[in-house]
């Protein structure tokens, strides 16, 4: 379950600045918080760029109202924590071969994560493998219509997202952190912990923060998947 500390950072340091910049942000947005699987044992945390749609949409102008920020942050927390005893990461496996709508098996992001988990012997396809993860994204607010946030939306929330990212690492303490975002997206969050590489294929940086080993890889979409996985496993 997402913590109250995470919710407060989302509310005060991310949603409120977006509300204050609402006159420059016309499109509805959606919020996101890290999701922890019920079987997570600090083995792997995975981080993307932003959620491609997640929870109820809200106009940025409404986030200019403090009460609306509180309410919306509670909605995001509830959706990231799940509303029942079922694992909040179970949806990834449920949609693995979904015949209609979003199919996680068609997502290079989730396929690559599964193969990395198998290579690290954390879990396998027949297991409830998503439940062994913490999944997060660098940017917690993205366009409601889908896709990554543009430059303006990124700038407005960057400081708060960095604060929330650091808090997530303190709370979840993963032994391995895999950022499937590419260095251009990840550098604002982990530059002080990593060194970049120019000759390691799809891995662009590696490093360490306290007891957490960090690997920054290019997004796997459109890449040679087997080679991508081999590069990541070698980096870990």
GROMACS .gro file of C-alpha atoms in nm:
model
  236
    1UNK     CA    1   0.000   0.000   0.000
    2UNK     CA    2   0.125   0.348  -0.085
    3UNK     CA    3   0.219   0.540   0.230
    4UNK     CA    4   0.070   0.860   0.366
    5UNK     CA    5   0.410   1.026   0.324
    6UNK     CA    6   0.404   0.948  -0.048
    7UNK     CA    7   0.050   1.085  -0.076
    8UNK     CA    8   0.146   1.412   0.095
    9UNK     CA    9   0.438   1.465  -0.142
   10UNK     CA   10   0.212   1.398  -0.439
   11UNK     CA   11  -0.044   1.644  -0.305
   12UNK     CA   12   0.182   1.929  -0.194
   13UNK     CA   13   0.486   1.907  -0.420
   14UNK     CA   14   0.340   1.777  -0.747
   15UNK     CA   15  -0.034   1.841  -0.774
   16UNK     CA   16  -0.033   2.189  -0.622
   17UNK     CA   17   0.242   2.323  -0.854
   18UNK     CA   18   0.047   2.182  -1.149
   19UNK     CA   19  -0.261   2.366  -1.022
   20UNK     CA   20  -0.062   2.690  -0.992
   21UNK     CA   21   0.053   2.650  -1.353
   22UNK     CA   22  -0.294   2.557  -1.479
   23UNK     CA   23  -0.318   2.860  -1.709
   24UNK     CA   24  -0.035   2.704  -1.913
   25UNK     CA   25  -0.171   2.348  -1.898
   26UNK     CA   26  -0.496   2.304  -2.085
   27UNK     CA   27  -0.535   1.925  -2.107
   28UNK     CA   28  -0.674   1.697  -1.841
   29UNK     CA   29  -0.418   1.491  -1.652
   30UNK     CA   30  -0.399   1.169  -1.452
   31UNK     CA   31  -0.196   1.099  -1.139
   32UNK     CA   32   0.009   0.797  -1.036
   33UNK     CA   33   0.187   0.657  -0.731
   34UNK     CA   34   0.418   0.358  -0.691
   35UNK     CA   35   0.250   0.017  -0.675
   36UNK     CA   36   0.394  -0.254  -0.447
   37UNK     CA   37   0.320  -0.620  -0.510
   38UNK     CA   38   0.212  -0.835  -0.217
   39UNK     CA   39   0.512  -1.069  -0.265
   40UNK     CA   40   0.773  -0.794  -0.291
   41UNK     CA   41   1.090  -0.882  -0.098
   42UNK     CA   42   1.319  -0.596  -0.202
   43UNK     CA   43   1.447  -0.792  -0.505
   44UNK     CA   44   1.351  -0.557  -0.790
   45UNK     CA   45   1.191  -0.218  -0.842
   46UNK     CA   46   1.112  -0.113  -1.199
   47UNK     CA   47   1.058   0.244  -1.313
   48UNK     CA   48   0.919   0.378  -1.640
   49UNK     CA   49   0.878   0.732  -1.770
   50UNK     CA   50   0.512   0.794  -1.687
   51UNK     CA   51   0.184   0.606  -1.664
   52UNK     CA   52  -0.001   0.577  -1.994
   53UNK     CA   53  -0.336   0.646  -1.834
   54UNK     CA   54  -0.406   0.521  -1.483
   55UNK     CA   55  -0.679   0.677  -1.275
   56UNK     CA   56  -0.958   0.935  -1.300
   57UNK     CA   57  -0.872   1.241  -1.508
   58UNK     CA   58  -0.881   1.593  -1.367
   59UNK     CA   59  -0.839   1.940  -1.524
   60UNK     CA   60  -0.522   2.114  -1.394
   61UNK     CA   61  -0.732   2.416  -1.298
   62UNK     CA   62  -0.907   2.213  -1.027
   63UNK     CA   63  -0.571   2.137  -0.866
   64UNK     CA   64  -0.537   2.506  -0.788
   65UNK     CA   65  -0.785   2.439  -0.506
   66UNK     CA   66  -0.616   2.283  -0.197
   67UNK     CA   67  -0.919   2.069  -0.109
   68UNK     CA   68  -0.928   1.926  -0.462
   69UNK     CA   69  -0.557   1.841  -0.437
   70UNK     CA   70  -0.618   1.648  -0.116
   71UNK     CA   71  -0.915   1.460  -0.260
   72UNK     CA   72  -0.742   1.376  -0.586
   73UNK     CA   73  -0.426   1.256  -0.410
   74UNK     CA   74  -0.648   1.022  -0.206
   75UNK     CA   75  -0.804   0.888  -0.527
   76UNK     CA   76  -0.459   0.821  -0.673
   77UNK     CA   77  -0.341   0.652  -0.355
   78UNK     CA   78  -0.648   0.427  -0.348
   79UNK     CA   79  -0.604   0.324  -0.712
   80UNK     CA   80  -0.234   0.248  -0.660
   81UNK     CA   81  -0.297   0.051  -0.342
   82UNK     CA   82  -0.593  -0.150  -0.464
   83UNK     CA   83  -0.938  -0.161  -0.311
   84UNK     CA   84  -0.941  -0.524  -0.199
   85UNK     CA   85  -0.712  -0.791  -0.058
   86UNK     CA   86  -0.603  -0.884  -0.410
   87UNK     CA   87  -0.250  -0.782  -0.505
   88UNK     CA   88  -0.254  -0.438  -0.674
   89UNK     CA   89  -0.001  -0.570  -0.930
   90UNK     CA   90  -0.225  -0.865  -1.023
   91UNK     CA   91  -0.369  -0.671  -1.317
   92UNK     CA   92  -0.046  -0.721  -1.515
   93UNK     CA   93  -0.092  -1.099  -1.512
   94UNK     CA   94  -0.470  -1.072  -1.559
   95UNK     CA   95  -0.418  -0.873  -1.880
   96UNK     CA   96  -0.130  -1.089  -2.004
   97UNK     CA   97  -0.332  -1.233  -2.290
   98UNK     CA   98  -0.633  -1.004  -2.278
   99UNK     CA   99  -0.828  -1.058  -2.605
  100UNK     CA  100  -0.986  -0.713  -2.586
  101UNK     CA  101  -0.830  -0.384  -2.490
  102UNK     CA  102  -0.488  -0.352  -2.329
  103UNK     CA  103  -0.278  -0.671  -2.349
  104UNK     CA  104   0.030  -0.661  -2.125
  105UNK     CA  105   0.199  -0.942  -2.319
  106UNK     CA  106   0.207  -0.712  -2.621
  107UNK     CA  107   0.391  -0.450  -2.415
  108UNK     CA  108   0.769  -0.459  -2.460
  109UNK     CA  109   0.793  -0.293  -2.117
  110UNK     CA  110   0.626  -0.581  -1.932
  111UNK     CA  111   0.774  -0.857  -2.148
  112UNK     CA  112   1.125  -0.726  -2.082
  113UNK     CA  113   1.061  -0.704  -1.708
  114UNK     CA  114   0.940  -1.064  -1.695
  115UNK     CA  115   1.249  -1.186  -1.882
  116UNK     CA  116   1.478  -0.993  -1.648
  117UNK     CA  117   1.299  -1.145  -1.348
  118UNK     CA  118   1.341  -1.492  -1.496
  119UNK     CA  119   1.710  -1.425  -1.561
  120UNK     CA  120   1.756  -1.311  -1.202
  121UNK     CA  121   1.550  -1.611  -1.083
  122UNK     CA  122   1.308  -1.390  -0.891
  123UNK     CA  123   0.995  -1.536  -1.054
  124UNK     CA  124   0.881  -1.705  -1.376
  125UNK     CA  125   0.590  -1.670  -1.618
  126UNK     CA  126   0.381  -1.937  -1.446
  127UNK     CA  127   0.424  -1.758  -1.113
  128UNK     CA  128   0.234  -1.449  -0.997
  129UNK     CA  129   0.547  -1.265  -1.108
  130UNK     CA  130   0.418  -0.904  -1.105
  131UNK     CA  131   0.346  -0.942  -0.732
  132UNK     CA  132   0.722  -0.962  -0.666
  133UNK     CA  133   0.775  -0.607  -0.796
  134UNK     CA  134   0.748  -0.247  -0.699
  135UNK     CA  135   0.652  -0.053  -1.011
  136UNK     CA  136   0.682   0.322  -1.036
  137UNK     CA  137   0.730   0.599  -1.292
  138UNK     CA  138   0.959   0.901  -1.291
  139UNK     CA  139   0.683   1.151  -1.365
  140UNK     CA  140   0.370   1.105  -1.160
  141UNK     CA  141   0.131   1.318  -1.366
  142UNK     CA  142   0.073   1.259  -1.736
  143UNK     CA  143  -0.182   1.350  -2.004
  144UNK     CA  144  -0.520   1.183  -1.959
  145UNK     CA  145  -0.534   1.105  -2.330
  146UNK     CA  146  -0.220   0.890  -2.298
  147UNK     CA  147   0.149   0.927  -2.375
  148UNK     CA  148   0.432   1.087  -2.181
  149UNK     CA  149   0.412   1.441  -2.039
  150UNK     CA  150   0.551   1.716  -2.259
  151UNK     CA  151   0.832   1.950  -2.159
  152UNK     CA  152   0.609   2.201  -1.981
  153UNK     CA  153   0.429   1.940  -1.767
  154UNK     CA  154   0.762   1.774  -1.687
  155UNK     CA  155   0.920   2.102  -1.573
  156UNK     CA  156   0.629   2.191  -1.345
  157UNK     CA  157   0.641   1.861  -1.157
  158UNK     CA  158   1.012   1.770  -1.177
  159UNK     CA  159   1.116   1.895  -0.832
  160UNK     CA  160   0.828   1.717  -0.660
  161UNK     CA  161   0.877   1.400  -0.862
  162UNK     CA  162   1.244   1.389  -0.763
  163UNK     CA  163   1.141   1.423  -0.399
  164UNK     CA  164   0.885   1.145  -0.431
  165UNK     CA  165   1.132   0.920  -0.617
  166UNK     CA  166   1.388   0.961  -0.336
  167UNK     CA  167   1.118   0.883  -0.080
  168UNK     CA  168   1.016   0.568  -0.269
  169UNK     CA  169   1.373   0.439  -0.259
  170UNK     CA  170   1.391   0.507   0.115
  171UNK     CA  171   1.061   0.326   0.176
  172UNK     CA  172   1.095   0.026  -0.058
  173UNK     CA  173   1.475  -0.019  -0.034
  174UNK     CA  174   1.513  -0.236  -0.346
  175UNK     CA  175   1.834  -0.429  -0.387
  176UNK     CA  176   1.802  -0.370  -0.763
  177UNK     CA  177   1.652  -0.070  -0.939
  178UNK     CA  178   1.584  -0.093  -1.313
  179UNK     CA  179   1.490   0.225  -1.496
  180UNK     CA  180   1.343   0.140  -1.838
  181UNK     CA  181   1.338   0.504  -1.934
  182UNK     CA  182   1.665   0.593  -2.106
  183UNK     CA  183   1.930   0.825  -1.969
  184UNK     CA  184   1.774   1.146  -2.105
  185UNK     CA  185   1.468   1.084  -1.889
  186UNK     CA  186   1.646   0.932  -1.588
  187UNK     CA  187   1.943   1.164  -1.547
  188UNK     CA  188   1.759   1.428  -1.343
  189UNK     CA  189   1.675   1.157  -1.089
  190UNK     CA  190   1.993   0.946  -1.061
  191UNK     CA  191   2.279   1.144  -1.218
  192UNK     CA  192   2.466   1.177  -0.886
  193UNK     CA  193   2.452   0.799  -0.833
  194UNK     CA  194   2.547   0.674  -1.180
  195UNK     CA  195   2.815   0.675  -1.445
  196UNK     CA  196   2.716   0.662  -1.808
  197UNK     CA  197   2.832   0.404  -2.062
  198UNK     CA  198   2.883   0.425  -2.435
  199UNK     CA  199   2.972   0.062  -2.511
  200UNK     CA  200   2.723  -0.153  -2.322
  201UNK     CA  201   2.448  -0.186  -2.580
  202UNK     CA  202   2.107  -0.093  -2.443
  203UNK     CA  203   2.234  -0.011  -2.093
  204UNK     CA  204   2.316   0.360  -2.075
  205UNK     CA  205   2.421   0.398  -1.710
  206UNK     CA  206   2.485   0.200  -1.393
  207UNK     CA  207   2.540   0.299  -1.034
  208UNK     CA  208   2.451   0.252  -0.673
  209UNK     CA  209   2.259   0.439  -0.404
  210UNK     CA  210   2.329   0.296  -0.062
  211UNK     CA  211   2.251  -0.077  -0.098
  212UNK     CA  212   2.059  -0.038  -0.425
  213UNK     CA  213   2.223  -0.134  -0.755
  214UNK     CA  214   2.096   0.088  -1.037
  215UNK     CA  215   2.069   0.006  -1.406
  216UNK     CA  216   1.939   0.261  -1.657
  217UNK     CA  217   1.838   0.104  -1.988
  218UNK     CA  218   1.682   0.239  -2.302
  219UNK     CA  219   1.310   0.176  -2.327
  220UNK     CA  220   1.273  -0.177  -2.472
  221UNK     CA  221   1.008  -0.081  -2.728
  222UNK     CA  222   1.134  -0.164  -3.077
  223UNK     CA  223   1.465  -0.306  -2.949
  224UNK     CA  224   1.613  -0.654  -2.994
  225UNK     CA  225   1.449  -0.797  -2.685
  226UNK     CA  226   1.687  -1.086  -2.621
  227UNK     CA  227   1.990  -0.860  -2.648
  228UNK     CA  228   1.824  -0.594  -2.432
  229UNK     CA  229   1.763  -0.850  -2.156
  230UNK     CA  230   2.119  -0.985  -2.180
  231UNK     CA  231   2.260  -0.633  -2.144
  232UNK     CA  232   2.049  -0.562  -1.836
  233UNK     CA  233   2.132  -0.893  -1.669
  234UNK     CA  234   2.504  -0.839  -1.735
  235UNK     CA  235   2.482  -0.491  -1.584
  236UNK     CA  236   2.322  -0.627  -1.265
   0.00000   0.00000   0.00000
